């Protein structure tokens, strides 16, 4: 089970744990992101992220060596 995110102002998903979909769903359901807010997902550069996840649109993705960064909003 995931921790209770409602009491946190910053949500960090465990890196390399495959929990991104669930984290995004919770962020959406609990309305934790402001309208202007973004989600920055750090992941393995080989991992591909969808154009949309839990209602958040992919804004940008970058690769830095073995690290991938995908930004949603």
Short mmCIF file of C-alpha atoms in Angstrom, two decimals, residues 11-49:
data_model
loop_
_atom_site.label_atom_id
_atom_site.label_comp_id
_atom_site.label_asym_id
_atom_site.label_seq_id
_atom_site.Cartn_x
_atom_site.Cartn_y
_atom_site.Cartn_z
CA UNK A 11 4.47 13.84 -3.36
CA UNK A 12 7.51 11.81 -4.35
CA UNK A 13 7.03 8.42 -5.95
CA UNK A 14 9.65 5.80 -5.14
CA UNK A 15 12.12 5.69 -8.02
CA UNK A 16 12.18 2.40 -9.99
CA UNK A 17 9.15 0.98 -8.16
CA UNK A 18 6.61 1.14 -10.99
CA UNK A 19 4.13 3.19 -8.95
CA UNK A 20 3.78 6.16 -11.27
CA UNK A 21 0.27 5.34 -12.49
CA UNK A 22 -1.04 4.95 -8.95
CA UNK A 23 0.70 8.14 -7.78
CA UNK A 24 -0.76 10.12 -10.68
CA UNK A 25 -4.23 8.72 -9.92
CA UNK A 26 -3.92 9.79 -6.28
CA UNK A 27 -2.65 13.25 -7.20
CA UNK A 28 -5.69 13.64 -9.47
CA UNK A 29 -8.25 12.12 -7.11
CA UNK A 30 -7.04 14.08 -4.08
CA UNK A 31 -6.67 17.26 -6.19
CA UNK A 32 -3.12 17.81 -4.92
CA UNK A 33 -1.89 19.74 -7.95
CA UNK A 34 -2.80 23.38 -8.55
CA UNK A 35 -4.04 24.36 -12.01
CA UNK A 36 -0.60 25.78 -12.84
CA UNK A 37 1.27 22.90 -11.18
CA UNK A 38 3.46 20.29 -12.83
CA UNK A 39 4.50 16.74 -12.04
CA UNK A 40 8.15 15.87 -12.61
CA UNK A 41 8.68 12.12 -12.94
CA UNK A 42 12.26 10.84 -12.71
CA UNK A 43 12.74 7.39 -14.18
CA UNK A 44 15.07 5.09 -16.07
CA UNK A 45 15.81 6.60 -19.48
CA UNK A 46 14.68 3.34 -21.12
CA UNK A 47 11.18 3.69 -19.64
CA UNK A 48 8.63 5.25 -21.96
CA UNK A 49 5.81 7.29 -20.48
#
